[in-house]
């Protein structure tokens, strides 16, 4: 097998007990969970077009950091071993080291052969067996037969290209490929295009490197973030203050009936949000501290609340134009950094989360079952291996389509979906599955507060599920998106 440890190559046909495509957070959660069901002596083939485990973190911009405390970014229940304080926000290389550690841990449970640098080309299914086709850049092909296949490409994030600009007088770059040290050591002004997590990370990195640096931002309608100080209070404050993410999420949904997103969005933003720009309408589940927000707000020279269109060279120099019709003369040599976002912008065709034959599980946003691919992969793989998926009345949602129709509605839609499906799964999975979910950030809090949260969930989840289902049905009607039980969907 082609593997970072053996360097050998697969035969034209291979067989295994499980094949997973995608070695990002979704694929690694699927792998960690499945390995517990498979046990020693079983063989898994893990395929990814990237050269190693880690998904988007392999080529994320180098100054990215986790926005939640690092222990809660993991596969299954695998613990970090790098010795950081629990509050630490891990860097890209630390995240990649943890991914490698997760693979090592799983390899103590099952045999994992990796096909890195291989592309998934398709799958067919017959008589309970999936046949997976993969190929590499050299034109070699391999056919893998397996009783279970998990297509865990998840968010399938790809790096940003530089924004196309007509001007020859500015430098348009991608955060993934530019050298931030070079930009930081240069004196030319920087325009950060985009006010989401990447835009804020980029502005923060430049401003903290040099507080006098001229950094401006084009922030669209503005993004707000969940307050890290409120969600992860420090020290003894964990005992009495702060609001666990599940509580703020449940409150957000209790303000939303499927029709009043503007009002509910304002309530949530004003109660739990933080934002360094003048206004902020969009929530993309990012997290930010008050300190970061203050540093960015104080350091930004100018914030344009509009959408970037182009930079053109006029007689007096380059001019930036915006969707609202405004223009700005900008300094020749300025850097234009494309931070317009990565998540839920590309996706392949629809695949149901479970194939008709039952051998293929699909973890991706066209048939989303939860708000994040990590949770989807974790819970859905448990359901898959316990054969509980076929008759579970889960809802699936085309999150890509919903985002295209309304960015404001998206977090409400996917959190509502999670609330509904978590309740359905709670009735079908043992408690140990819920306790073993390493991504559950509520365990930041002391045990007594966690128990209180669990009791509230136990008392309310069926009622909340009914309400969530009604809200999801309303969203389906209003936005004409795929959102409903699997049975109503066309087959593969
Ligand atoms: C800039 C940025 C910062 C983020 N920060 C955080 C954070 O701090 N905390 C957090 O929880 N989340 C964060 N996220 C969200 C992030 O998307 C998830 O955390 C997670 O890493 C996504 O994992 P994934 O497996 O769904 O997708 P990916 O990481 O995109 O992994 C999918 C994998 O599938 C492979 N693949 C896709 N198609 C094929 C194919 N046809 N053949 C072979 N292989 C294929 C890809 O190569 C890739 O390795 C961030 C996202 C972005 C863009």
Short mmCIF file of N, CA, C and O and ligand atoms in Angstrom, two decimals, residues 21-27 47-50 52 54-57 60-61 64-68 72-73 99 118-121 152-158 197-198 201 342-343 372-374, ligand 1:
data_model
loop_
_atom_site.label_atom_id
_atom_site.label_comp_id
_atom_site.label_asym_id
_atom_site.label_seq_id
_atom_site.Cartn_x
_atom_site.Cartn_y
_atom_site.Cartn_z
N UNK A 21 -12.81 7.74 2.73
CA UNK A 21 -12.19 8.80 1.92
C UNK A 21 -12.28 10.09 2.72
O UNK A 21 -13.36 10.46 3.18
N UNK A 22 -11.13 10.77 2.87
CA UNK A 22 -11.08 12.02 3.63
C UNK A 22 -10.33 11.79 4.93
O UNK A 22 -10.80 11.06 5.81
N UNK A 23 -9.14 12.39 5.04
CA UNK A 23 -8.35 12.25 6.27
C UNK A 23 -8.28 13.57 7.02
O UNK A 23 -7.28 13.92 7.63
N UNK A 24 -9.38 14.35 6.93
CA UNK A 24 -9.50 15.56 7.73
C UNK A 24 -10.19 15.23 9.05
O UNK A 24 -10.25 14.06 9.47
N UNK A 25 -10.75 16.25 9.68
CA UNK A 25 -11.36 16.03 11.00
C UNK A 25 -12.55 15.06 10.90
O UNK A 25 -12.75 14.23 11.79
N UNK A 26 -13.32 15.16 9.81
CA UNK A 26 -14.47 14.26 9.65
C UNK A 26 -13.97 12.83 9.48
O UNK A 26 -14.43 11.91 10.19
N UNK A 27 -13.04 12.62 8.56
CA UNK A 27 -12.54 11.26 8.30
C UNK A 27 -11.89 10.66 9.53
O UNK A 27 -12.05 9.47 9.81
N UNK A 47 -8.15 6.97 2.40
CA UNK A 47 -7.74 7.60 1.14
C UNK A 47 -7.84 9.11 1.27
O UNK A 47 -8.82 9.63 1.82
N UNK A 48 -6.85 9.84 0.78
CA UNK A 48 -6.96 11.30 0.72
C UNK A 48 -6.09 11.83 -0.42
O UNK A 48 -4.98 11.34 -0.63
N UNK A 49 -6.59 12.86 -1.09
CA UNK A 49 -5.80 13.44 -2.18
C UNK A 49 -4.63 14.27 -1.65
O UNK A 49 -3.67 14.52 -2.35
N UNK A 50 -4.72 14.68 -0.41
CA UNK A 50 -3.59 15.43 0.17
C UNK A 50 -2.49 14.45 0.57
O UNK A 50 -2.72 13.26 0.70
N UNK A 52 -0.96 13.90 3.36
CA UNK A 52 -0.88 13.41 4.74
C UNK A 52 -2.23 13.61 5.42
O UNK A 52 -3.16 14.19 4.86
N UNK A 54 -4.88 15.29 8.06
CA UNK A 54 -5.04 16.67 8.57
C UNK A 54 -6.03 17.51 7.79
O UNK A 54 -6.43 18.58 8.26
N UNK A 55 -6.42 17.07 6.59
CA UNK A 55 -7.42 17.83 5.83
C UNK A 55 -6.96 19.24 5.55
O UNK A 55 -5.80 19.50 5.22
N UNK A 56 -7.87 20.19 5.73
CA UNK A 56 -7.58 21.60 5.39
C UNK A 56 -6.42 22.18 6.18
O UNK A 56 -5.81 23.16 5.77
N UNK A 57 -6.11 21.57 7.33
CA UNK A 57 -5.02 22.11 8.16
C UNK A 57 -3.67 21.90 7.51
O UNK A 57 -2.70 22.57 7.85
N UNK A 60 -3.61 25.15 5.39
CA UNK A 60 -4.22 26.38 5.93
C UNK A 60 -3.14 27.46 6.04
O UNK A 60 -1.94 27.15 6.06
N UNK A 61 -3.56 28.71 6.13
CA UNK A 61 -2.57 29.79 6.28
C UNK A 61 -1.77 29.54 7.57
O UNK A 61 -2.31 29.08 8.58
N UNK A 64 -2.87 30.49 11.28
CA UNK A 64 -4.18 30.08 11.80
C UNK A 64 -3.99 29.47 13.19
O UNK A 64 -2.96 28.88 13.49
N UNK A 65 -4.97 29.67 14.05
CA UNK A 65 -4.97 28.99 15.35
C UNK A 65 -6.37 28.45 15.58
O UNK A 65 -7.35 28.98 15.05
N UNK A 66 -6.45 27.41 16.40
CA UNK A 66 -7.78 26.92 16.77
C UNK A 66 -8.52 28.04 17.47
O UNK A 66 -7.92 28.79 18.24
N UNK A 67 -9.82 28.14 17.25
CA UNK A 67 -10.56 29.17 17.98
C UNK A 67 -11.19 28.63 19.25
O UNK A 67 -11.63 29.40 20.09
N UNK A 68 -11.25 27.31 19.41
CA UNK A 68 -11.68 26.76 20.70
C UNK A 68 -10.44 26.20 21.41
O UNK A 68 -9.45 25.88 20.76
N UNK A 72 -10.61 20.20 22.69
CA UNK A 72 -11.93 19.93 22.10
C UNK A 72 -11.88 19.85 20.58
O UNK A 72 -12.92 19.84 19.94
N UNK A 73 -10.70 19.82 20.03
CA UNK A 73 -10.56 19.60 18.59
C UNK A 73 -9.85 18.26 18.45
O UNK A 73 -8.63 18.17 18.58
N UNK A 99 -3.20 15.43 14.70
CA UNK A 99 -3.78 14.51 13.70
C UNK A 99 -2.90 13.26 13.56
O UNK A 99 -3.39 12.13 13.50
N UNK A 118 -4.05 10.13 -3.32
CA UNK A 118 -4.98 9.40 -4.19
C UNK A 118 -6.34 10.08 -4.20
O UNK A 118 -6.80 10.57 -3.18
N UNK A 119 -6.95 10.07 -5.37
CA UNK A 119 -8.23 10.74 -5.59
C UNK A 119 -9.36 9.71 -5.58
O UNK A 119 -9.23 8.64 -6.19
N UNK A 120 -10.44 10.05 -4.91
CA UNK A 120 -11.63 9.20 -4.93
C UNK A 120 -12.38 9.48 -6.23
O UNK A 120 -12.74 10.62 -6.51
N UNK A 121 -12.64 8.43 -7.03
CA UNK A 121 -13.30 8.63 -8.32
C UNK A 121 -14.75 8.19 -8.34
O UNK A 121 -15.49 8.56 -9.25
N UNK A 152 -16.06 10.53 3.76
CA UNK A 152 -15.97 11.55 4.82
C UNK A 152 -15.19 12.76 4.32
O UNK A 152 -14.29 13.25 5.00
N UNK A 153 -15.54 13.25 3.14
CA UNK A 153 -14.82 14.44 2.64
C UNK A 153 -15.25 15.69 3.39
O UNK A 153 -14.63 16.74 3.27
N UNK A 154 -16.30 15.60 4.18
CA UNK A 154 -16.68 16.70 5.07
C UNK A 154 -16.81 18.02 4.34
O UNK A 154 -17.43 18.10 3.27
N UNK A 155 -16.20 19.05 4.90
CA UNK A 155 -16.30 20.37 4.29
C UNK A 155 -15.46 20.48 3.01
O UNK A 155 -15.62 21.42 2.24
N UNK A 156 -14.54 19.53 2.81
CA UNK A 156 -13.71 19.49 1.59
C UNK A 156 -13.19 20.89 1.23
O UNK A 156 -13.39 21.39 0.12
N UNK A 157 -12.50 21.47 2.18
CA UNK A 157 -12.02 22.85 2.01
C UNK A 157 -10.78 22.88 1.12
O UNK A 157 -9.88 22.04 1.27
N UNK A 158 -10.76 23.83 0.21
CA UNK A 158 -9.58 24.00 -0.64
C UNK A 158 -9.03 25.41 -0.42
O UNK A 158 -9.77 26.32 -0.03
N UNK A 197 -13.39 34.56 10.04
CA UNK A 197 -12.27 34.10 10.87
C UNK A 197 -10.93 34.37 10.20
O UNK A 197 -9.99 34.86 10.84
N UNK A 198 -10.83 34.06 8.90
CA UNK A 198 -9.54 34.25 8.22
C UNK A 198 -9.16 35.72 8.18
O UNK A 198 -8.00 36.09 8.42
N UNK A 201 -8.08 36.70 11.67
CA UNK A 201 -6.76 36.13 11.98
C UNK A 201 -5.66 36.91 11.27
O UNK A 201 -4.59 37.17 11.82
N UNK A 342 -13.95 29.99 3.19
CA UNK A 342 -13.70 28.70 2.56
C UNK A 342 -14.86 27.72 2.72
O UNK A 342 -14.99 26.78 1.95
N UNK A 343 -15.63 27.90 3.78
CA UNK A 343 -16.54 26.83 4.19
C UNK A 343 -17.87 26.91 3.43
O UNK A 343 -18.41 28.00 3.24
N UNK A 372 -21.64 20.58 12.39
CA UNK A 372 -20.22 20.47 12.04
C UNK A 372 -19.90 19.05 11.59
O UNK A 372 -20.48 18.08 12.12
N UNK A 373 -18.95 18.93 10.68
CA UNK A 373 -18.63 17.60 10.14
C UNK A 373 -18.00 16.69 11.19
O UNK A 373 -18.12 15.47 11.11
N UNK A 374 -17.32 17.29 12.19
CA UNK A 374 -16.73 16.46 13.25
C UNK A 374 -17.83 15.71 14.01
O UNK A 374 -17.76 14.50 14.22
C1 LIG B 1 -9.54 28.95 8.03
C2 LIG B 1 -10.35 27.99 8.82
C3 LIG B 1 -10.16 27.89 10.19
C4 LIG B 1 -10.91 26.98 10.93
N1 LIG B 1 -10.72 26.92 12.27
C5 LIG B 1 -11.42 26.04 13.00
C6 LIG B 1 -11.22 25.92 14.40
O1 LIG B 1 -10.45 26.66 14.99
N2 LIG B 1 -11.93 25.00 15.07
C7 LIG B 1 -12.82 24.17 14.44
O2 LIG B 1 -13.43 23.31 15.09
N3 LIG B 1 -13.04 24.27 13.13
C8 LIG B 1 -12.37 25.17 12.40
N4 LIG B 1 -12.59 25.28 11.06
C9 LIG B 1 -13.61 24.45 10.44
C10 LIG B 1 -12.91 23.26 9.78
O3 LIG B 1 -13.42 23.23 8.53
C11 LIG B 1 -13.05 22.00 10.57
O4 LIG B 1 -12.48 22.17 11.81
C12 LIG B 1 -12.40 20.76 10.00
O5 LIG B 1 -11.00 20.83 9.99
C13 LIG B 1 -12.96 20.39 8.67
O6 LIG B 1 -12.70 19.04 8.50
P1 LIG B 1 -13.36 18.19 7.33
O7 LIG B 1 -12.83 16.83 7.48
O8 LIG B 1 -14.81 18.40 7.32
O9 LIG B 1 -12.86 18.86 5.97
P2 LIG B 1 -11.38 18.99 5.38
O10 LIG B 1 -10.44 19.44 6.42
O11 LIG B 1 -11.53 19.83 4.16
O12 LIG B 1 -10.97 17.50 5.00
C14 LIG B 1 -11.53 16.82 3.91
C15 LIG B 1 -10.48 15.92 3.32
O13 LIG B 1 -11.06 15.18 2.24
C16 LIG B 1 -10.14 15.14 1.17
N5 LIG B 1 -10.87 14.97 -0.08
C17 LIG B 1 -11.90 15.71 -0.54
N6 LIG B 1 -12.33 15.24 -1.73
C18 LIG B 1 -11.54 14.18 -2.03
C19 LIG B 1 -11.48 13.28 -3.13
N7 LIG B 1 -12.34 13.35 -4.16
N8 LIG B 1 -10.52 12.33 -3.12
C20 LIG B 1 -9.65 12.23 -2.08
N9 LIG B 1 -9.67 13.05 -1.01
C21 LIG B 1 -10.61 14.01 -0.98
C22 LIG B 1 -9.41 16.47 1.23
O14 LIG B 1 -8.14 16.40 0.62
C23 LIG B 1 -9.32 16.71 2.74
O15 LIG B 1 -8.10 16.25 3.27
C24 LIG B 1 -11.87 26.17 10.29
C25 LIG B 1 -12.06 26.28 8.91
C26 LIG B 1 -11.31 27.18 8.19
C27 LIG B 1 -11.51 27.27 6.71
#
